[in-house]
Short mmCIF file of C-alpha atoms and ligand atoms in Angstrom, two decimals:
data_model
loop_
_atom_site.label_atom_id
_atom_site.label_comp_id
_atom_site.label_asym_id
_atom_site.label_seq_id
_atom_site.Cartn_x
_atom_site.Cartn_y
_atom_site.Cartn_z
CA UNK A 1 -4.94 38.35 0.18
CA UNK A 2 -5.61 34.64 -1.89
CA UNK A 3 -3.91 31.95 -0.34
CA UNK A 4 -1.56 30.29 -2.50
CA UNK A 5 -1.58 26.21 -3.23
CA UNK A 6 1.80 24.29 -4.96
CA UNK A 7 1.31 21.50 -6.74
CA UNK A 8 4.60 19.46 -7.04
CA UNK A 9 3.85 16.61 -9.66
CA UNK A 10 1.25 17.85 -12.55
CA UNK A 11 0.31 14.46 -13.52
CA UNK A 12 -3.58 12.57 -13.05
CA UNK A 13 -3.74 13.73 -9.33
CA UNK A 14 -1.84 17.09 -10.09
CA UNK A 15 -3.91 18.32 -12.24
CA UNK A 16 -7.45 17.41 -11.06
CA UNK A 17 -6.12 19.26 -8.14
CA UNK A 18 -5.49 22.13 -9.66
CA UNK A 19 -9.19 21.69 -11.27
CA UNK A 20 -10.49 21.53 -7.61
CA UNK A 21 -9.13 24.01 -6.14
CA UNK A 22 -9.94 26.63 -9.10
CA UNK A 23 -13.19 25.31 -9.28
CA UNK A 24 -13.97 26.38 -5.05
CA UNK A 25 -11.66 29.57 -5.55
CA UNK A 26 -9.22 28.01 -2.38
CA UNK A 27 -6.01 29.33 -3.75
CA UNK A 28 -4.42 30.56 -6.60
CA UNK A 29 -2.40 27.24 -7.52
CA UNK A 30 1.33 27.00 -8.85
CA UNK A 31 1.90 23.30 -11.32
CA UNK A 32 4.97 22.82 -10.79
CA UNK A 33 6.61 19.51 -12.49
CA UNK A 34 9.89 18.15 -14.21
CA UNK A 35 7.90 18.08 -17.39
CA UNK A 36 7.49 22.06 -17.95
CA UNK A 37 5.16 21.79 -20.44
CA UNK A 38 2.80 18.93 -18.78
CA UNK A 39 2.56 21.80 -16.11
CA UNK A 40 2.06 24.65 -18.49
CA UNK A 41 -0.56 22.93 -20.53
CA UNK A 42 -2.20 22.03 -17.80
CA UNK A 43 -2.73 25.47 -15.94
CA UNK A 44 -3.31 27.19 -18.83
CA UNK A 45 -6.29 24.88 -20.01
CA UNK A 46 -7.78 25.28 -16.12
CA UNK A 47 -7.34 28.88 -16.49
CA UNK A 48 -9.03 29.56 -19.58
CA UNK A 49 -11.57 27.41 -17.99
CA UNK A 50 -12.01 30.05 -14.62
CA UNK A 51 -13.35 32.32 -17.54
CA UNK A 52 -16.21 29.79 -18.19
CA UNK A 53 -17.44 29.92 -15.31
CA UNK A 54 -16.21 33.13 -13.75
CA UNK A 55 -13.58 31.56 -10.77
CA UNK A 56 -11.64 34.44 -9.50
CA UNK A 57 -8.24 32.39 -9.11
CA UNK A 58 -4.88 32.51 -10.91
CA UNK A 59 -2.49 29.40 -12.45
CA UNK A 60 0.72 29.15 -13.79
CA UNK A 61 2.52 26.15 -15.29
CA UNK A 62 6.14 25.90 -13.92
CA UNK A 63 9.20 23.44 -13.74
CA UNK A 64 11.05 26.19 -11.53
CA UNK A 65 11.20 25.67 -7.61
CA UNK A 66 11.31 29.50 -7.19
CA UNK A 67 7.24 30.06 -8.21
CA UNK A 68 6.79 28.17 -5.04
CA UNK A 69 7.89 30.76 -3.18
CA UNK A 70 5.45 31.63 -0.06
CA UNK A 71 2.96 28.87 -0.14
CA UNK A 72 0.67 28.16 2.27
CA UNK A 73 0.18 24.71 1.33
CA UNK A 74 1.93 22.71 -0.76
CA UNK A 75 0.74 19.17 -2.13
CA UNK A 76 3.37 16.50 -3.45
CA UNK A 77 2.07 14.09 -6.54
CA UNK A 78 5.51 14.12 -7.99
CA UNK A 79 6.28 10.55 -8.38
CA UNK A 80 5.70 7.73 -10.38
CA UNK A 81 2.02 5.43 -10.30
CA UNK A 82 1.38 2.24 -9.91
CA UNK A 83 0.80 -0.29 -12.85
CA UNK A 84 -1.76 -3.34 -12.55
CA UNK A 85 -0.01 -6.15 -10.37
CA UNK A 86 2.14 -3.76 -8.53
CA UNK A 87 2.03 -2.65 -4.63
CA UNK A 88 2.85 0.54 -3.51
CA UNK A 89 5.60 -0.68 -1.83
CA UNK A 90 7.10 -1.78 -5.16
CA UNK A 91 7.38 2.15 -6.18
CA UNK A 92 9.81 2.69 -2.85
CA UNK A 93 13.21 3.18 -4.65
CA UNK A 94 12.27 4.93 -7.30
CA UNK A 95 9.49 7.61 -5.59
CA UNK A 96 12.29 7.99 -2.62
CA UNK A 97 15.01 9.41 -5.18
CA UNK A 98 12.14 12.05 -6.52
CA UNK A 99 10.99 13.08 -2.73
CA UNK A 100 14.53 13.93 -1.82
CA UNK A 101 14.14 16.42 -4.63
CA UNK A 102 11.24 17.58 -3.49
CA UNK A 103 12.11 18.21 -0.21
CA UNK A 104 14.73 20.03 -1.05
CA UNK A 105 13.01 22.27 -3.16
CA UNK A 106 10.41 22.98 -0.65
CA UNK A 107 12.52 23.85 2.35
CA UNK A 108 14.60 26.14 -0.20
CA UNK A 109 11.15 28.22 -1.12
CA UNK A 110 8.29 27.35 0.95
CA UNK A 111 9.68 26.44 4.66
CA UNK A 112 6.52 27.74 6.00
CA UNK A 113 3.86 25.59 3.77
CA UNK A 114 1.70 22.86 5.31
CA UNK A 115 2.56 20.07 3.20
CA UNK A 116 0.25 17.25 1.86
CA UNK A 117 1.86 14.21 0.57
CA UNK A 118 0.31 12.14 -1.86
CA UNK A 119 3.05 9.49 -3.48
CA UNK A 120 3.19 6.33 -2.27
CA UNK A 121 4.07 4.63 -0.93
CA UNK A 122 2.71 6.80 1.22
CA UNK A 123 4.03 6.62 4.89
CA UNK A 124 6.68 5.90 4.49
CA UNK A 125 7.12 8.23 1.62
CA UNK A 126 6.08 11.64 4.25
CA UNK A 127 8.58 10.06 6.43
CA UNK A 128 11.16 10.10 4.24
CA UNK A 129 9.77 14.02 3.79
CA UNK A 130 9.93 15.11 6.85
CA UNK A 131 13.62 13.86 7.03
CA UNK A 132 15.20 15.64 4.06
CA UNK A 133 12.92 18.31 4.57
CA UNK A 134 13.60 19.05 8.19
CA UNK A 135 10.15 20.40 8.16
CA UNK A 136 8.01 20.76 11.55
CA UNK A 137 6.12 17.42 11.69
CA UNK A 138 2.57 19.30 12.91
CA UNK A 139 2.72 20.71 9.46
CA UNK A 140 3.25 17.42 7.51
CA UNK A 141 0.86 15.00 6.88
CA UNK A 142 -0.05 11.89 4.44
CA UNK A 143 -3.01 11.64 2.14
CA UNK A 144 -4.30 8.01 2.42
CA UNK A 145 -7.07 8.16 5.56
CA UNK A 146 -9.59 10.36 3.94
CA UNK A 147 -9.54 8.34 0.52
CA UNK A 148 -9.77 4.81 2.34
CA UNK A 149 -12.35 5.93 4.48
CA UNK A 150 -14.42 7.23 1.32
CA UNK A 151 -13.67 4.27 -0.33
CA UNK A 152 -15.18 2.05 2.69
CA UNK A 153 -17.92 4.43 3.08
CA UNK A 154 -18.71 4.29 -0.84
CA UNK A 155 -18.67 0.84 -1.03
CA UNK A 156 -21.36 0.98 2.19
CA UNK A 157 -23.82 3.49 1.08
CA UNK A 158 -23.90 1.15 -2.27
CA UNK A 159 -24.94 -1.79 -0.30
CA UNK A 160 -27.24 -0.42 2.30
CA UNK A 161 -28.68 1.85 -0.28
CA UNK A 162 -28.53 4.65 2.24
CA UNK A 163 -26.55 8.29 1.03
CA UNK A 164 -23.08 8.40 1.57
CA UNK A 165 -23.67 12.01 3.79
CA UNK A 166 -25.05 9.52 6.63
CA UNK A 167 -22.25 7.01 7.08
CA UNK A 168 -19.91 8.45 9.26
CA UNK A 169 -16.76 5.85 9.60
CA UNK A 170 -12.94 6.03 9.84
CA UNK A 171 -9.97 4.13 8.07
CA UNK A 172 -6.88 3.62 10.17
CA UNK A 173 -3.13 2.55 9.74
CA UNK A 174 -0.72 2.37 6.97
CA UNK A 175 -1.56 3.04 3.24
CA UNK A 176 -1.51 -0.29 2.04
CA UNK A 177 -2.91 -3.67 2.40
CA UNK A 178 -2.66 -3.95 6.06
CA UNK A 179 -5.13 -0.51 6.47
CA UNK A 180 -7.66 -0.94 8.90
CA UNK A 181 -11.39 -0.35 8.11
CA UNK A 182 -12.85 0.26 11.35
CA UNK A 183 -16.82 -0.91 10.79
CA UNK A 184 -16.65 -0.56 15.21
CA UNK A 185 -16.20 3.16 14.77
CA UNK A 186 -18.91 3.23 12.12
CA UNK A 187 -22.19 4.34 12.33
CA UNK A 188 -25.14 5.03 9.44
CA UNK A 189 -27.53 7.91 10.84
CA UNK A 190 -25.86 7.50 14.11
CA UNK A 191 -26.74 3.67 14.15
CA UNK A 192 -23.83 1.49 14.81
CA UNK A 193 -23.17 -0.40 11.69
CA UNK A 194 -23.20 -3.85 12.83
CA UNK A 195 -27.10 -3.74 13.15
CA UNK A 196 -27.42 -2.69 9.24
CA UNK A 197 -25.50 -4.99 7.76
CA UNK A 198 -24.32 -8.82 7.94
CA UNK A 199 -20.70 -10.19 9.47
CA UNK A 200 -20.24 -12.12 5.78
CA UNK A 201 -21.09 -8.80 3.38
CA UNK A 202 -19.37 -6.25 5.69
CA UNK A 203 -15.84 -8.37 5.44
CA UNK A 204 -16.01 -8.52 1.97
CA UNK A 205 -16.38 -4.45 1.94
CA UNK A 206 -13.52 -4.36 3.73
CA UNK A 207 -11.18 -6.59 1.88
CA UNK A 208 -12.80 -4.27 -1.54
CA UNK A 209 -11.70 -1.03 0.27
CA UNK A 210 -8.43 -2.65 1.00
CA UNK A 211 -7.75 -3.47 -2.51
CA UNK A 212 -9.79 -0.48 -3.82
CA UNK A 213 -6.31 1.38 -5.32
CA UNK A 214 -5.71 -1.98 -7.39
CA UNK A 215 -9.37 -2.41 -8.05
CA UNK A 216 -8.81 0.95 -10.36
CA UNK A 217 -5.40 0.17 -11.72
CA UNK A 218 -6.78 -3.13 -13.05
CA UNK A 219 -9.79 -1.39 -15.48
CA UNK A 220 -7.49 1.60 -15.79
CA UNK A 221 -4.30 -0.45 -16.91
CA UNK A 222 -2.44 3.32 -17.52
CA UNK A 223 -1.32 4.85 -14.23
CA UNK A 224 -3.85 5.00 -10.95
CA UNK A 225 -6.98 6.79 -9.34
CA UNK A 226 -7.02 10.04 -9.24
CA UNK A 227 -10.34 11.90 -9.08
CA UNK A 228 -10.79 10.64 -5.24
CA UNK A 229 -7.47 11.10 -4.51
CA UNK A 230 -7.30 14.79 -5.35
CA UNK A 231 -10.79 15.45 -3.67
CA UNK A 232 -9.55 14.19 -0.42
CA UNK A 233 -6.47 16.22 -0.65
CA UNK A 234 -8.53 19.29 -1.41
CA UNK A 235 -10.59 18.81 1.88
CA UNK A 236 -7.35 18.36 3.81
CA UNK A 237 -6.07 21.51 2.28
CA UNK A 238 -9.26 23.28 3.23
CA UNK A 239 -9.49 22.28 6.34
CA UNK A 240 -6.11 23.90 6.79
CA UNK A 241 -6.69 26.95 4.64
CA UNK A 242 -10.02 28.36 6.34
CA UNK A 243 -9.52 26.79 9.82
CA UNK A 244 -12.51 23.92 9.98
CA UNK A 245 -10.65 22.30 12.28
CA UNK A 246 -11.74 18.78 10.69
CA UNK A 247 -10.76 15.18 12.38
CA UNK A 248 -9.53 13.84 9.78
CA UNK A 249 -7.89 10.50 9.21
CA UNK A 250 -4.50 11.55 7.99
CA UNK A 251 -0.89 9.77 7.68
CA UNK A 252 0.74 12.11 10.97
CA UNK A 253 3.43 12.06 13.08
CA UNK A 254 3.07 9.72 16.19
CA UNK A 255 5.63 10.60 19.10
CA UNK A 256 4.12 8.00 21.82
CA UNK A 257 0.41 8.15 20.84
CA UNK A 258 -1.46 4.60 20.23
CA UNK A 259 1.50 3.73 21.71
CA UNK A 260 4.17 3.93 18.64
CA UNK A 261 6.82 6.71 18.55
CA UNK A 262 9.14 8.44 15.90
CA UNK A 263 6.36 7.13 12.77
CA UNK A 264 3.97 8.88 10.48
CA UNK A 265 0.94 6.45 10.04
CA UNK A 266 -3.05 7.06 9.79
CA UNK A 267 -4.80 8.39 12.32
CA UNK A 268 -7.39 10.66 12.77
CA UNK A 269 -6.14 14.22 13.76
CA UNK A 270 -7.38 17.47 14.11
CA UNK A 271 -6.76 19.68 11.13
CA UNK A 272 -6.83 23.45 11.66
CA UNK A 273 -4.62 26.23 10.85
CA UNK A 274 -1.58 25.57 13.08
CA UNK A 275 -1.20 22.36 10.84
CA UNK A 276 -1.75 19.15 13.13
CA UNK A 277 -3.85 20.23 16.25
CA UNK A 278 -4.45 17.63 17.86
CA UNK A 279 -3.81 13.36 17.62
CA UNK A 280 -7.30 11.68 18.52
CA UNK A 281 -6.59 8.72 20.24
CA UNK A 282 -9.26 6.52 19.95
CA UNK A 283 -9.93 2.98 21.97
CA UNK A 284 -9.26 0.48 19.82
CA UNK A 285 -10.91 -3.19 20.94
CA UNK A 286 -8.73 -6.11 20.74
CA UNK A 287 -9.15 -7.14 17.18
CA UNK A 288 -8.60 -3.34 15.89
CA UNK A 289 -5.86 -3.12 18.25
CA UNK A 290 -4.16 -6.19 16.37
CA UNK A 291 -4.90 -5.02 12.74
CA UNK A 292 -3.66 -1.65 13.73
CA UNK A 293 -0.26 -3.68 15.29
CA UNK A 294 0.41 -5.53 12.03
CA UNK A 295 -0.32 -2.42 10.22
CA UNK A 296 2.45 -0.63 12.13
CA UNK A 297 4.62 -3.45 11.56
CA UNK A 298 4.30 -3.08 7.41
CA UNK A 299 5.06 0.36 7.78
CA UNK A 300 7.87 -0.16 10.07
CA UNK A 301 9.44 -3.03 7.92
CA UNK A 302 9.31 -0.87 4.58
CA UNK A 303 11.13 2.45 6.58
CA UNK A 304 13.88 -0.29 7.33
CA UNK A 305 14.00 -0.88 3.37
CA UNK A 306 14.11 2.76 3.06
CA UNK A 307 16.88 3.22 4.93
CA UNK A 308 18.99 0.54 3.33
CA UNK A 309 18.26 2.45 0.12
CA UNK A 310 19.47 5.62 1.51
CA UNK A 311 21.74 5.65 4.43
CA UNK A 312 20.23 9.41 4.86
CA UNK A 313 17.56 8.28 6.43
CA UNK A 314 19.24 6.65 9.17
CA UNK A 315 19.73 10.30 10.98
N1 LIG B 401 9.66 16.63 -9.51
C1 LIG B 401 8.42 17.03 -9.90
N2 LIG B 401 7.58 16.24 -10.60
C2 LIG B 401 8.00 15.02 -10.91
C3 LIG B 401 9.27 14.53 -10.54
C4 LIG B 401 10.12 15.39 -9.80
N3 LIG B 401 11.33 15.01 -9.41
N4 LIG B 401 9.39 13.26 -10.98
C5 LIG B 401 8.24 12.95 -11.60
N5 LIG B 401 7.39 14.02 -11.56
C6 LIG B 401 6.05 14.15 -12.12
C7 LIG B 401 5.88 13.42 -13.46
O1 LIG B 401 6.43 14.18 -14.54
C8 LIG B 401 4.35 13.30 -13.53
O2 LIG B 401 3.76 14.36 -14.28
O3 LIG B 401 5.09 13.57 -11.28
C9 LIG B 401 3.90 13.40 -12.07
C10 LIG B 401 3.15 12.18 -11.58
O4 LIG B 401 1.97 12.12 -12.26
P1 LIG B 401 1.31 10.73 -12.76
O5 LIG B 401 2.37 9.87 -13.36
O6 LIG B 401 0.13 11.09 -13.59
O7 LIG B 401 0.88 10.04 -11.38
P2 LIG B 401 -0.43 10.32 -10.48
O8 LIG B 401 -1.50 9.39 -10.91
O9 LIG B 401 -0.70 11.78 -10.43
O10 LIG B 401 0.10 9.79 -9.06
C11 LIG B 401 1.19 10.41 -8.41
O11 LIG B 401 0.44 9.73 -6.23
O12 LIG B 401 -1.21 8.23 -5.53
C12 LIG B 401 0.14 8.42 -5.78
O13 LIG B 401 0.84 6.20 -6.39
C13 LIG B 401 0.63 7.50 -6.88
O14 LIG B 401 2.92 7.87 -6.38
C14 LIG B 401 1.89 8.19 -7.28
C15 LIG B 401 1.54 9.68 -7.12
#
């Protein structure tokens, strides 16, 4: 039987998603967003496009939770972007009120789903999930690790003029400004990175990758990245959906591991059909240790700012 992908939110991200995932025949995909016909359009357009090319999948457009029913994984866009000069942390109040919605609306039809959150801001945002949702937290996770780290390893490959298949490297911590590039846990063709590339160049790659969401937003001026964005959720959603059992650096639940408890931040996990399989705790040296601290910190401060938004959290 097809597996069967929700998309809640069938904006830029949604629907390049849906695009995706018809294009590699994962899932038959549901659009499902408060603008019915944004969603309708949508799926109907990447439908008549499966006869182009001959996909075997089906779409609908929806704005009712009930088409939800029975997914195996569901990915959340619903929210709203950023515009140049914001943060992500400036879209808290507003993208909080839409999750809650959400959440309800998955636990109602798709209890089951593994569930890939997109909106930012972004850990704080699955957090905030997981709590209205009530949702087991192995089967929730954040999109944010997998774009960073193929925004650091872009930005590499460009300046070592080497393919991007043979950097291997990892992005840790919060979505935001305090992520954590981690050039230690790099390597290009299995070299460690530090002996391709200078102390002065590699910093400035990683303040770029830091700021590479803004970077966007400031040529785009309308709304923010979304091609990357939806190709790292796809591979998350893969990596679910046929088993790969992938590390990869996701926003997941921490209950004591790296040493912080009751938080969803980035990490790299193991990603196989039971949802979260596995935290991999990597040793940090002292400098990572105290960028992935700080980063912690950010996260922690904006769940306080959460909570004084809505009370529910508190529980
Ligand atoms: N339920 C479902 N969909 C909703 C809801 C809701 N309560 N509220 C808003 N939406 C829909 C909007 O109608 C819109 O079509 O979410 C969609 C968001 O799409 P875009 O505005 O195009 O935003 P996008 O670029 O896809 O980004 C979505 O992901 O990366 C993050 O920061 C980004 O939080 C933003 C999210």
């Amino acid at each position: 039987m097809r597996k069967k992908i929700s998309l809640i939110g069938a904006g830029q991200i949604g629907g390049t998603l849906a695009h995706l995932i018809s294009i590699k025949e994962l899932a038959d995909v549901v659009l499902f967003d408060v603008s019915e016909g944004l969603a309708k359009g949508k799926a109907l357009d990447i439908a008549q496009s499966t006869s182009v090319d001959g996909y075997n999948i089906n779409l609908i457009g929806t704005s009712n939770y009930e088409d939800i029913k029975n997914s195996d994984v569901v990915i959340i866009t619903a929210g709203v972007p950023r515009k140049p000069g914001m943060t992500r942390d400036d879209l808290l109040g507003i993208n909080l009120k839409i999750i809650k919605q959400v959440a309800e609306g998955i636990k109602k039809n798709s209890p089951n789903a593994f569930v890939i959150c997109i909106t930012n801001p972004l850990d704080v945002i699955v957090m905030a999930f997981q709590i209205y949702s009530g949702l087991p937290s192995k089967k929730i996770v954040g999109m944010a690790g997998v774009l960073d780290s193929s925004r650091f390893k872009y930005f590499l490959s460009q300046e070592l003029k080497i393919p991007v298949k043979n950097i291997d490297t990892l992005v840790l911590g919060g979505h935001g400004d305090t992520m954590v590039p981690m050039p230690n846990h790099t390597t290009v063709n299995g070299k460690p990175l530090s002996e391709m590339i200078e102390k002065s160049k590699l910093d400035l790659i990683i303040e770029r990758t830091r700021k590479g969401g803004a970077e966007i937003i400031k040529y785009l001026e309308k709304g923010s990245a979304f091609y990357a964005p939806a190709a790292s959720g796809v591979e998350m959603a893969e990596s679910y959906l046929k088993n790969l059992k992938k590390t990869l650096p996701c926003a997941a639940y921490l209950n004591g591991e790296y040493g912080v408890k009751n938080l969803f931040v980035g990490v790299p996990v193991v990603v196989g059909n039971l949802g979260v399989e596995k935290v991999v705790e990597l040793t940090l040296d002292k400098n990572e240790k105290e960028n992935f601290d700080l980063s912690i910190k950010a996260v922690n401060e904006l769940f306080e700012s959460a909570k004084k938004l809505d009370p529910d959290l508190k529980s």
